PDB file of C-alpha atoms (C1' of nucleotides) in Angstrom:
ATOM      1  CA  MET A  22      95.922 123.466  76.590  1.00  0.00           C
ATOM      2  CA  ARG A  23      97.989 120.401  75.886  1.00  0.00           C
ATOM      3  CA  LYS A  24      95.984 117.241  75.813  1.00  0.00           C
ATOM      4  CA  LYS A  25      98.760 114.840  75.081  1.00  0.00           C
ATOM      5  CA  LYS A  26      99.553 113.839  78.638  1.00  0.00           C
ATOM      6  CA  PRO A  27     101.222 110.457  79.111  1.00  0.00           C
ATOM      7  CA  ASP A  28      98.652 109.634  81.767  1.00  0.00           C
ATOM      8  CA  ILE A  29     100.285 111.266  84.753  1.00  0.00           C
ATOM      9  CA  ASP A  30      97.500 109.869  86.837  1.00  0.00           C
ATOM     10  CA  ARG A  31      98.241 106.228  86.142  1.00  0.00           C
ATOM     11  CA  ILE A  32     101.949 106.789  86.323  1.00  0.00           C
ATOM     12  CA  PHE A  33     101.891 108.244  89.812  1.00  0.00           C
ATOM     13  CA  HIS A  34      99.384 105.688  90.958  1.00  0.00           C
ATOM     14  CA  ALA A  35     101.690 102.950  89.738  1.00  0.00           C
ATOM     15  CA  LEU A  36     104.675 104.546  91.460  1.00  0.00           C
ATOM     16  CA  GLY A  37     102.706 104.713  94.689  1.00  0.00           C
ATOM     17  CA  ASP A  38     103.205 101.047  95.490  1.00  0.00           C
ATOM     18  CA  PRO A  39     106.459  99.837  97.064  1.00  0.00           C
ATOM     19  CA  SER A  40     106.422  96.456  95.305  1.00  0.00           C
ATOM     20  CA  ARG A  41     106.018  98.199  92.003  1.00  0.00           C
ATOM     21  CA  ARG A  42     108.909 100.518  92.762  1.00  0.00           C
ATOM     22  CA  ALA A  43     111.000  97.513  93.752  1.00  0.00           C
ATOM     23  CA  ILE A  44     110.216  96.003  90.373  1.00  0.00           C
ATOM     24  CA  LEU A  45     111.319  99.184  88.658  1.00  0.00           C
ATOM     25  CA  GLU A  46     114.519  99.241  90.677  1.00  0.00           C
ATOM     26  CA  LYS A  47     115.335  95.719  89.615  1.00  0.00           C
ATOM     27  CA  LEU A  48     114.375  96.547  86.070  1.00  0.00           C
ATOM     28  CA  SER A  49     116.694  99.505  85.978  1.00  0.00           C
ATOM     29  CA  ASP A  50     119.603  97.066  85.951  1.00  0.00           C
ATOM     30  CA  GLY A  51     118.348  95.683  82.679  1.00  0.00           C
ATOM     31  CA  PRO A  52     115.578  93.497  81.224  1.00  0.00           C
ATOM     32  CA  VAL A  53     114.387  90.653  83.427  1.00  0.00           C
ATOM     33  CA  SER A  54     111.909  87.810  83.092  1.00  0.00           C
ATOM     34  CA  VAL A  55     108.770  87.710  85.237  1.00  0.00           C
ATOM     35  CA  SER A  56     109.832  84.845  87.481  1.00  0.00           C
ATOM     36  CA  ARG A  57     113.287  86.288  87.959  1.00  0.00           C
ATOM     37  CA  LEU A  58     111.565  89.500  88.939  1.00  0.00           C
ATOM     38  CA  ALA A  59     109.441  87.665  91.484  1.00  0.00           C
ATOM     39  CA  GLU A  60     112.326  85.833  93.173  1.00  0.00           C
ATOM     40  CA  PRO A  61     113.437  88.438  95.713  1.00  0.00           C
ATOM     41  CA  LEU A  62     109.961  89.793  96.271  1.00  0.00           C
ATOM     42  CA  ALA A  63     108.233  87.854  99.089  1.00  0.00           C
ATOM     43  CA  ILE A  64     105.040  87.782  97.044  1.00  0.00           C
ATOM     44  CA  THR A  65     103.510  85.338  94.601  1.00  0.00           C
ATOM     45  CA  LEU A  66     104.280  85.168  90.915  1.00  0.00           C
ATOM     46  CA  ALA A  67     100.640  85.955  90.308  1.00  0.00           C
ATOM     47  CA  ALA A  68     100.924  89.131  92.349  1.00  0.00           C
ATOM     48  CA  VAL A  69     103.956  90.185  90.352  1.00  0.00           C
ATOM     49  CA  VAL A  70     102.060  89.635  87.132  1.00  0.00           C
ATOM     50  CA  GLN A  71      99.316  91.917  88.426  1.00  0.00           C
ATOM     51  CA  HIS A  72     101.811  94.622  89.300  1.00  0.00           C
ATOM     52  CA  LEU A  73     103.329  94.214  85.886  1.00  0.00           C
ATOM     53  CA  GLN A  74      99.937  94.811  84.330  1.00  0.00           C
ATOM     54  CA  VAL A  75      99.580  98.076  86.198  1.00  0.00           C
ATOM     55  CA  LEU A  76     103.090  99.104  85.248  1.00  0.00           C
ATOM     56  CA  GLU A  77     102.544  98.289  81.618  1.00  0.00           C
ATOM     57  CA  GLU A  78      99.193 100.078  81.402  1.00  0.00           C
ATOM     58  CA  SER A  79     100.782 103.141  82.915  1.00  0.00           C
ATOM     59  CA  GLY A  80     103.510 103.051  80.324  1.00  0.00           C
ATOM     60  CA  LEU A  81     106.329 102.616  82.816  1.00  0.00           C
ATOM     61  CA  VAL A  82     107.254  99.165  81.595  1.00  0.00           C
ATOM     62  CA  ARG A  83     107.195  97.386  78.300  1.00  0.00           C
ATOM     63  CA  THR A  84     107.094  93.614  78.010  1.00  0.00           C
ATOM     64  CA  GLU A  85     107.566  91.126  75.264  1.00  0.00           C
ATOM     65  CA  LYS A  86     106.931  87.420  75.224  1.00  0.00           C
ATOM     66  CA  LEU A  87     109.219  84.969  73.507  1.00  0.00           C
ATOM     67  CA  GLY A  88     108.381  81.323  73.859  1.00  0.00           C
ATOM     68  CA  ARG A  89     107.127  80.913  77.378  1.00  0.00           C
ATOM     69  CA  VAL A  90     109.239  83.702  78.820  1.00  0.00           C
ATOM     70  CA  ARG A  91     108.026  87.265  79.158  1.00  0.00           C
ATOM     71  CA  THR A  92     110.825  89.782  79.296  1.00  0.00           C
ATOM     72  CA  CYS A  93     110.219  93.117  80.988  1.00  0.00           C
ATOM     73  CA  ARG A  94     112.078  96.358  80.564  1.00  0.00           C
ATOM     74  CA  ILE A  95     111.736  99.915  81.778  1.00  0.00           C
ATOM     75  CA  GLU A  96     110.107 102.447  79.516  1.00  0.00           C
ATOM     76  CA  THR A  97     111.944 105.655  80.228  1.00  0.00           C
ATOM     77  CA  ALA A  98     109.304 107.910  78.699  1.00  0.00           C
ATOM     78  CA  GLY A  99     106.938 107.174  81.557  1.00  0.00           C
ATOM     79  CA  LEU A 100     109.523 107.950  84.192  1.00  0.00           C
ATOM     80  CA  ALA A 101     110.483 111.073  82.314  1.00  0.00           C
ATOM     81  CA  ALA A 102     106.884 112.287  82.426  1.00  0.00           C
ATOM     82  CA  ALA A 103     106.731 111.852  86.188  1.00  0.00           C
ATOM     83  CA  GLU A 104     110.070 113.525  86.642  1.00  0.00           C
ATOM     84  CA  GLU A 105     108.903 116.424  84.571  1.00  0.00           C
ATOM     85  CA  TRP A 106     105.740 116.887  86.590  1.00  0.00           C
ATOM     86  CA  ILE A 107     107.780 117.080  89.770  1.00  0.00           C
ATOM     87  CA  ARG A 108     110.339 119.405  88.312  1.00  0.00           C
ATOM     88  CA  ASP A 109     107.578 121.704  87.135  1.00  0.00           C
ATOM     89  CA  ARG A 110     106.063 121.990  90.617  1.00  0.00           C
ATOM     90  CA  ARG A 111     109.437 122.700  92.070  1.00  0.00           C
ATOM     91  CA  SER A 112     110.519 125.269  89.561  1.00  0.00           C
ATOM     92  CA  VAL A 113     107.301 127.239  89.750  1.00  0.00           C
ATOM     93  CA  TRP A 114     107.652 127.328  93.485  1.00  0.00           C
ATOM     94  CA  GLU A 115     111.263 128.381  93.358  1.00  0.00           C
ATOM     95  CA  ARG A 116     110.467 131.134  90.943  1.00  0.00           C
ATOM     96  CA  GLY A 117     107.935 132.274  93.525  1.00  0.00           C
ATOM     97  CA  LEU A 118     110.644 132.399  96.138  1.00  0.00           C
ATOM     98  CA  ASP A 119     112.338 135.142  94.195  1.00  0.00           C
ATOM     99  CA  ARG A 120     109.612 137.455  95.397  1.00  0.00           C
ATOM    100  CA  LEU A 121     110.843 136.852  98.915  1.00  0.00           C
ATOM    101  CA  GLY A 122     107.690 137.214 100.876  1.00  0.00           C
ATOM    102  CA  ASP A 123     106.184 139.856  98.707  1.00  0.00           C
ATOM    103  CA  LEU A 124     102.433 139.679  98.390  1.00  0.00           C
ATOM    104  CA  LEU A 125     102.552 140.719  94.768  1.00  0.00           C
ATOM    105  CA  GLU A 126     101.033 138.216  92.388  1.00  0.00           C
ATOM    106  CA  GLU A 127     102.629 136.828  89.279  1.00  0.00           C
ATOM    107  CA  GLU A 128     102.392 138.052  85.776  1.00  0.00           C
ATOM    108  CA  GLU A 129     103.133 136.110  82.609  1.00  0.00           C
TER     109      GLU A 129
ATOM    110  CA  MET B   7     120.721  97.987 104.703  1.00  0.00           C
ATOM    111  CA  ARG B   8     120.669 101.721 104.084  1.00  0.00           C
ATOM    112  CA  LYS B   9     118.286 103.372 106.474  1.00  0.00           C
ATOM    113  CA  LYS B  10     118.909 106.930 105.434  1.00  0.00           C
ATOM    114  CA  LYS B  11     115.864 107.351 103.230  1.00  0.00           C
ATOM    115  CA  PRO B  12     113.805 110.545 103.318  1.00  0.00           C
ATOM    116  CA  ASP B  13     110.737 108.343 103.417  1.00  0.00           C
ATOM    117  CA  ILE B  14     110.473 107.656  99.744  1.00  0.00           C
ATOM    118  CA  ASP B  15     107.615 105.366 100.574  1.00  0.00           C
ATOM    119  CA  ARG B  16     105.365 107.989 102.072  1.00  0.00           C
ATOM    120  CA  ILE B  17     106.335 110.515  99.460  1.00  0.00           C
ATOM    121  CA  PHE B  18     105.313 108.352  96.530  1.00  0.00           C
ATOM    122  CA  HIS B  19     102.212 107.199  98.298  1.00  0.00           C
ATOM    123  CA  ALA B  20     101.239 110.817  98.832  1.00  0.00           C
ATOM    124  CA  LEU B  21     101.927 111.650  95.201  1.00  0.00           C
ATOM    125  CA  GLY B  22      99.752 108.754  94.121  1.00  0.00           C
ATOM    126  CA  ASP B  23      96.510 110.580  94.785  1.00  0.00           C
ATOM    127  CA  PRO B  24      95.151 113.059  92.216  1.00  0.00           C
ATOM    128  CA  SER B  25      93.603 115.369  94.806  1.00  0.00           C
ATOM    129  CA  ARG B  26      96.897 115.559  96.593  1.00  0.00           C
ATOM    130  CA  ARG B  27      98.712 116.367  93.377  1.00  0.00           C
ATOM    131  CA  ALA B  28      96.128 119.046  92.655  1.00  0.00           C
ATOM    132  CA  ILE B  29      96.903 120.540  96.046  1.00  0.00           C
ATOM    133  CA  LEU B  30     100.598 120.538  95.248  1.00  0.00           C
ATOM    134  CA  GLU B  31      99.944 122.179  91.910  1.00  0.00           C
ATOM    135  CA  LYS B  32      98.001 124.939  93.566  1.00  0.00           C
ATOM    136  CA  LEU B  33     100.648 125.236  96.223  1.00  0.00           C
ATOM    137  CA  SER B  34     103.384 125.620  93.683  1.00  0.00           C
ATOM    138  CA  ASP B  35     102.007 129.068  92.923  1.00  0.00           C
ATOM    139  CA  GLY B  36     102.721 130.080  96.483  1.00  0.00           C
ATOM    140  CA  PRO B  37     101.451 129.597 100.040  1.00  0.00           C
ATOM    141  CA  VAL B  38      97.707 129.168 100.429  1.00  0.00           C
ATOM    142  CA  SER B  39      95.286 128.761 103.321  1.00  0.00           C
ATOM    143  CA  VAL B  40      93.369 125.535 103.821  1.00  0.00           C
ATOM    144  CA  SER B  41      89.976 126.838 102.811  1.00  0.00           C
ATOM    145  CA  ARG B  42      91.375 128.614  99.790  1.00  0.00           C
ATOM    146  CA  LEU B  43      92.964 125.301  98.866  1.00  0.00           C
ATOM    147  CA  ALA B  44      89.642 123.534  99.179  1.00  0.00           C
ATOM    148  CA  GLU B  45      87.686 125.986  97.016  1.00  0.00           C
ATOM    149  CA  PRO B  46      88.344 124.550  93.556  1.00  0.00           C
ATOM    150  CA  LEU B  47      88.455 120.974  94.711  1.00  0.00           C
ATOM    151  CA  ALA B  48      84.934 119.422  94.653  1.00  0.00           C
ATOM    152  CA  ILE B  49      85.601 117.794  98.008  1.00  0.00           C
ATOM    153  CA  THR B  50      84.944 118.764 101.597  1.00  0.00           C
ATOM    154  CA  LEU B  51      87.177 120.929 103.716  1.00  0.00           C
ATOM    155  CA  ALA B  52      87.563 117.967 106.037  1.00  0.00           C
ATOM    156  CA  ALA B  53      88.841 115.841 103.175  1.00  0.00           C
ATOM    157  CA  VAL B  54      91.360 118.503 102.263  1.00  0.00           C
ATOM    158  CA  VAL B  55      92.588 118.623 105.840  1.00  0.00           C
ATOM    159  CA  GLN B  56      93.139 114.874 105.709  1.00  0.00           C
ATOM    160  CA  HIS B  57      95.089 115.134 102.485  1.00  0.00           C
ATOM    161  CA  LEU B  58      97.121 117.895 104.031  1.00  0.00           C
ATOM    162  CA  GLN B  59      97.977 115.614 106.916  1.00  0.00           C
ATOM    163  CA  VAL B  60      99.293 112.979 104.542  1.00  0.00           C
ATOM    164  CA  LEU B  61     101.252 115.569 102.616  1.00  0.00           C
ATOM    165  CA  GLU B  62     102.763 117.011 105.750  1.00  0.00           C
ATOM    166  CA  GLU B  63     103.709 113.632 107.212  1.00  0.00           C
ATOM    167  CA  SER B  64     105.399 112.754 103.970  1.00  0.00           C
ATOM    168  CA  GLY B  65     107.374 115.972 104.109  1.00  0.00           C
ATOM    169  CA  LEU B  66     105.988 117.348 100.877  1.00  0.00           C
ATOM    170  CA  VAL B  67     104.227 120.235 102.539  1.00  0.00           C
ATOM    171  CA  ARG B  68     104.846 122.376 105.558  1.00  0.00           C
ATOM    172  CA  THR B  69     102.083 124.271 107.339  1.00  0.00           C
ATOM    173  CA  GLU B  70     101.927 126.956 109.931  1.00  0.00           C
ATOM    174  CA  LYS B  71      98.982 128.275 111.861  1.00  0.00           C
ATOM    175  CA  LEU B  72      98.546 131.936 112.642  1.00  0.00           C
ATOM    176  CA  GLY B  73      95.379 132.908 114.412  1.00  0.00           C
ATOM    177  CA  ARG B  74      92.694 130.712 112.960  1.00  0.00           C
ATOM    178  CA  VAL B  75      94.305 130.444 109.543  1.00  0.00           C
ATOM    179  CA  ARG B  76      96.644 127.628 108.585  1.00  0.00           C
ATOM    180  CA  THR B  77      98.965 128.498 105.759  1.00  0.00           C
ATOM    181  CA  CYS B  78     100.397 125.725 103.619  1.00  0.00           C
ATOM    182  CA  ARG B  79     103.473 125.756 101.472  1.00  0.00           C
ATOM    183  CA  ILE B  80     105.430 123.280  99.406  1.00  0.00           C
ATOM    184  CA  GLU B  81     108.516 121.686 100.897  1.00  0.00           C
ATOM    185  CA  THR B  82     110.867 121.258  97.991  1.00  0.00           C
ATOM    186  CA  ALA B  83     113.109 118.726  99.719  1.00  0.00           C
ATOM    187  CA  GLY B  84     110.370 116.106  99.514  1.00  0.00           C
ATOM    188  CA  LEU B  85     109.815 116.681  95.826  1.00  0.00           C
ATOM    189  CA  ALA B  86     113.547 116.646  95.264  1.00  0.00           C
ATOM    190  CA  ALA B  87     113.811 113.211  96.887  1.00  0.00           C
ATOM    191  CA  ALA B  88     111.143 111.803  94.580  1.00  0.00           C
ATOM    192  CA  GLU B  89     112.736 113.386  91.559  1.00  0.00           C
ATOM    193  CA  GLU B  90     116.054 111.915  92.520  1.00  0.00           C
ATOM    194  CA  TRP B  91     114.635 108.424  92.879  1.00  0.00           C
ATOM    195  CA  ILE B  92     113.202 108.625  89.394  1.00  0.00           C
ATOM    196  CA  ARG B  93     116.326 110.078  87.904  1.00  0.00           C
ATOM    197  CA  ASP B  94     118.360 107.285  89.453  1.00  0.00           C
ATOM    198  CA  ARG B  95     116.208 104.573  87.884  1.00  0.00           C
ATOM    199  CA  ARG B  96     116.443 106.255  84.555  1.00  0.00           C
ATOM    200  CA  SER B  97     120.151 106.845  84.587  1.00  0.00           C
ATOM    201  CA  VAL B  98     121.035 103.326  85.633  1.00  0.00           C
ATOM    202  CA  TRP B  99     118.877 102.038  82.832  1.00  0.00           C
ATOM    203  CA  GLU B 100     120.394 104.357  80.296  1.00  0.00           C
ATOM    204  CA  ARG B 101     123.878 103.437  81.369  1.00  0.00           C
ATOM    205  CA  GLY B 102     122.902  99.847  80.764  1.00  0.00           C
ATOM    206  CA  LEU B 103     121.826 100.722  77.271  1.00  0.00           C
ATOM    207  CA  ASP B 104     125.338 101.831  76.463  1.00  0.00           C
ATOM    208  CA  ARG B 105     126.861  98.545  77.483  1.00  0.00           C
ATOM    209  CA  LEU B 106     124.391  96.321  75.760  1.00  0.00           C
ATOM    210  CA  GLY B 107     123.555  97.653  72.367  1.00  0.00           C
ATOM    211  CA  ASP B 108     121.031  94.902  71.893  1.00  0.00           C
ATOM    212  CA  LEU B 109     117.962  94.995  69.788  1.00  0.00           C
ATOM    213  CA  LEU B 110     115.303  97.421  70.841  1.00  0.00           C
ATOM    214  CA  GLU B 111     112.869  99.176  68.625  1.00  0.00           C
ATOM    215  CA  GLU B 112     110.786 102.151  69.543  1.00  0.00           C
ATOM    216  CA  GLU B 113     107.142 101.884  68.694  1.00  0.00           C
ATOM    217  CA  GLU B 114     106.034 105.403  67.963  1.00  0.00           C
TER     218      GLU B 114
ATOM    219  C1'  DC C  11     105.412  61.144  75.365  1.00  0.00           C
ATOM    220  C1'  DG C  12     105.314  62.818  80.200  1.00  0.00           C
ATOM    221  C1'  DA C  13     107.055  66.042  83.442  1.00  0.00           C
ATOM    222  C1'  DA C  14     108.819  70.325  84.674  1.00  0.00           C
ATOM    223  C1'  DT C  15     108.883  75.302  83.709  1.00  0.00           C
ATOM    224  C1'  DA C  16     106.858  79.978  82.942  1.00  0.00           C
ATOM    225  C1'  DG C  17     102.909  82.418  82.987  1.00  0.00           C
ATOM    226  C1'  DT C  18      97.901  83.477  83.004  1.00  0.00           C
ATOM    227  C1'  DC C  19      93.138  83.955  84.721  1.00  0.00           C
ATOM    228  C1'  DA C  20      89.480  84.159  88.083  1.00  0.00           C
ATOM    229  C1'  DA C  21      87.530  84.292  92.533  1.00  0.00           C
ATOM    230  C1'  DG C  22      87.638  85.659  96.972  1.00  0.00           C
ATOM    231  C1'  DC C  23      89.634  87.852 101.209  1.00  0.00           C
ATOM    232  C1'  DC C  24      90.960  91.505 103.873  1.00  0.00           C
ATOM    233  C1'  DT C  25      92.862  95.892 104.505  1.00  0.00           C
ATOM    234  C1'  DT C  26      93.631 100.470 103.282  1.00  0.00           C
ATOM    235  C1'  DC C  27      91.834 104.618 101.509  1.00  0.00           C
ATOM    236  C1'  DA C  28      89.189 108.717 100.167  1.00  0.00           C
ATOM    237  C1'  DC C  29      85.340 110.855 101.421  1.00  0.00           C
ATOM    238  C1'  DT C  30      81.200 112.351 104.031  1.00  0.00           C
ATOM    239  C1'  DT C  31      78.550 114.022 107.930  1.00  0.00           C
ATOM    240  C1'  DA C  32      78.236 115.963 112.223  1.00  0.00           C
ATOM    241  C1'  DA C  33      79.615 117.706 116.449  1.00  0.00           C
ATOM    242  C1'  DC C  34      83.179 120.760 118.382  1.00  0.00           C
ATOM    243  C1'  DT C  35      87.023 124.477 119.314  1.00  0.00           C
ATOM    244  C1'  DA C  36      89.141 128.794 118.636  1.00  0.00           C
ATOM    245  C1'  DA C  37      89.683 133.256 116.614  1.00  0.00           C
ATOM    246  C1'  DA C  38      87.907 137.414 114.363  1.00  0.00           C
ATOM    247  C1'  DT C  39      83.882 140.632 113.763  1.00  0.00           C
ATOM    248  C1'  DG C  40      79.597 143.291 114.508  1.00  0.00           C
TER     249       DG C  40
ATOM    250  C1'  DC D  28      78.257 138.953 123.969  1.00  0.00           C
ATOM    251  C1'  DA D  29      76.577 136.575 119.661  1.00  0.00           C
ATOM    252  C1'  DT D  30      77.879 135.237 115.273  1.00  0.00           C
ATOM    253  C1'  DT D  31      80.456 134.130 111.622  1.00  0.00           C
ATOM    254  C1'  DT D  32      84.709 132.240 109.944  1.00  0.00           C
ATOM    255  C1'  DA D  33      88.435 128.694 109.789  1.00  0.00           C
ATOM    256  C1'  DG D  34      89.736 124.593 110.920  1.00  0.00           C
ATOM    257  C1'  DT D  35      89.775 120.069 113.639  1.00  0.00           C
ATOM    258  C1'  DT D  36      88.331 115.495 115.029  1.00  0.00           C
ATOM    259  C1'  DA D  37      85.715 111.264 115.103  1.00  0.00           C
ATOM    260  C1'  DA D  38      83.046 107.734 113.282  1.00  0.00           C
ATOM    261  C1'  DG D  39      81.235 105.420 109.547  1.00  0.00           C
ATOM    262  C1'  DT D  40      80.695 103.858 104.604  1.00  0.00           C
ATOM    263  C1'  DG D  41      81.631 102.102 100.167  1.00  0.00           C
ATOM    264  C1'  DA D  42      84.999 101.258  96.834  1.00  0.00           C
ATOM    265  C1'  DA D  43      89.594 100.086  95.454  1.00  0.00           C
ATOM    266  C1'  DG D  44      93.777  97.782  96.153  1.00  0.00           C
ATOM    267  C1'  DG D  45      97.183  94.038  97.101  1.00  0.00           C
ATOM    268  C1'  DC D  46      97.608  89.416  97.730  1.00  0.00           C
ATOM    269  C1'  DT D  47      96.524  84.475  97.819  1.00  0.00           C
ATOM    270  C1'  DT D  48      94.934  80.062  96.118  1.00  0.00           C
ATOM    271  C1'  DG D  49      93.874  77.009  92.647  1.00  0.00           C
ATOM    272  C1'  DA D  50      92.799  75.619  88.211  1.00  0.00           C
ATOM    273  C1'  DC D  51      94.463  76.093  83.496  1.00  0.00           C
ATOM    274  C1'  DT D  52      97.511  76.971  79.078  1.00  0.00           C
ATOM    275  C1'  DA D  53     101.767  76.962  76.577  1.00  0.00           C
ATOM    276  C1'  DT D  54     106.418  75.809  75.923  1.00  0.00           C
ATOM    277  C1'  DT D  55     110.710  73.305  76.749  1.00  0.00           C
ATOM    278  C1'  DC D  56     113.282  69.263  78.332  1.00  0.00           C
ATOM    279  C1'  DG D  57     114.581  64.314  79.462  1.00  0.00           C
TER     280       DG D  57
END
DNA sequence: CGAATAGTCAAGCCTTCACTTAACTAAATG
DNA sequence: CATTTAGTTAAGTGAAGGCTTGACTATTCG
């Protein structure tokens, strides 16, 4: 059993919120400061900071503070983990489809 | 502007819950009845039914009732949409990395 | 220096959410 | 027919979640 999971639980929880996904979308264009991130978002700076905390704890975002500006960037490893989880579910299922309605169980 | 989303919102919300992901994991081995789905899950049948509703409304699962048994199966299109969203974020980011070869250090 | 800028922290407020219990319907089985 | 099996629905509860306000800390600028 592999124990070294990049916290799939926190990752998917973080991805579950639309504001957080919006942040990631913005961030995928490149590193952005917190207030710049907040600008288009119809919510308070404070709220953005809270989302950022969740994103950082889940490993989806990395931030770094220089002077009074905190710069945020996407951490691809987190996204990759989520993508992998999904791909796994899909591929197992599609392998199952090869049976084409057969009631035989798997092997392996 | 673009309205043609396969309900990314509901999909990621659905994926955000661990019980729901457990259901999907089980389902990726092949179609299963509701009560069989509930068996390993430390929650009530009623709770499972509710999760199933969320999963079905999000398009991640399709169900079909024959007699008194409802059979559930994974709908790969939903998973594919989520996977695509993630891949998009990643690829845009990685493209950006090519342009700006700025300083970034991996920490472990 | 004083003022503006960029964040941070802590309560508190609602709303949403997962889950339970309990009462109920419909189909298979003895 | 009576019972068990499989699922459905409704109502309620407690906890978590997203967001706001407001007070506070650093840093940069005129």
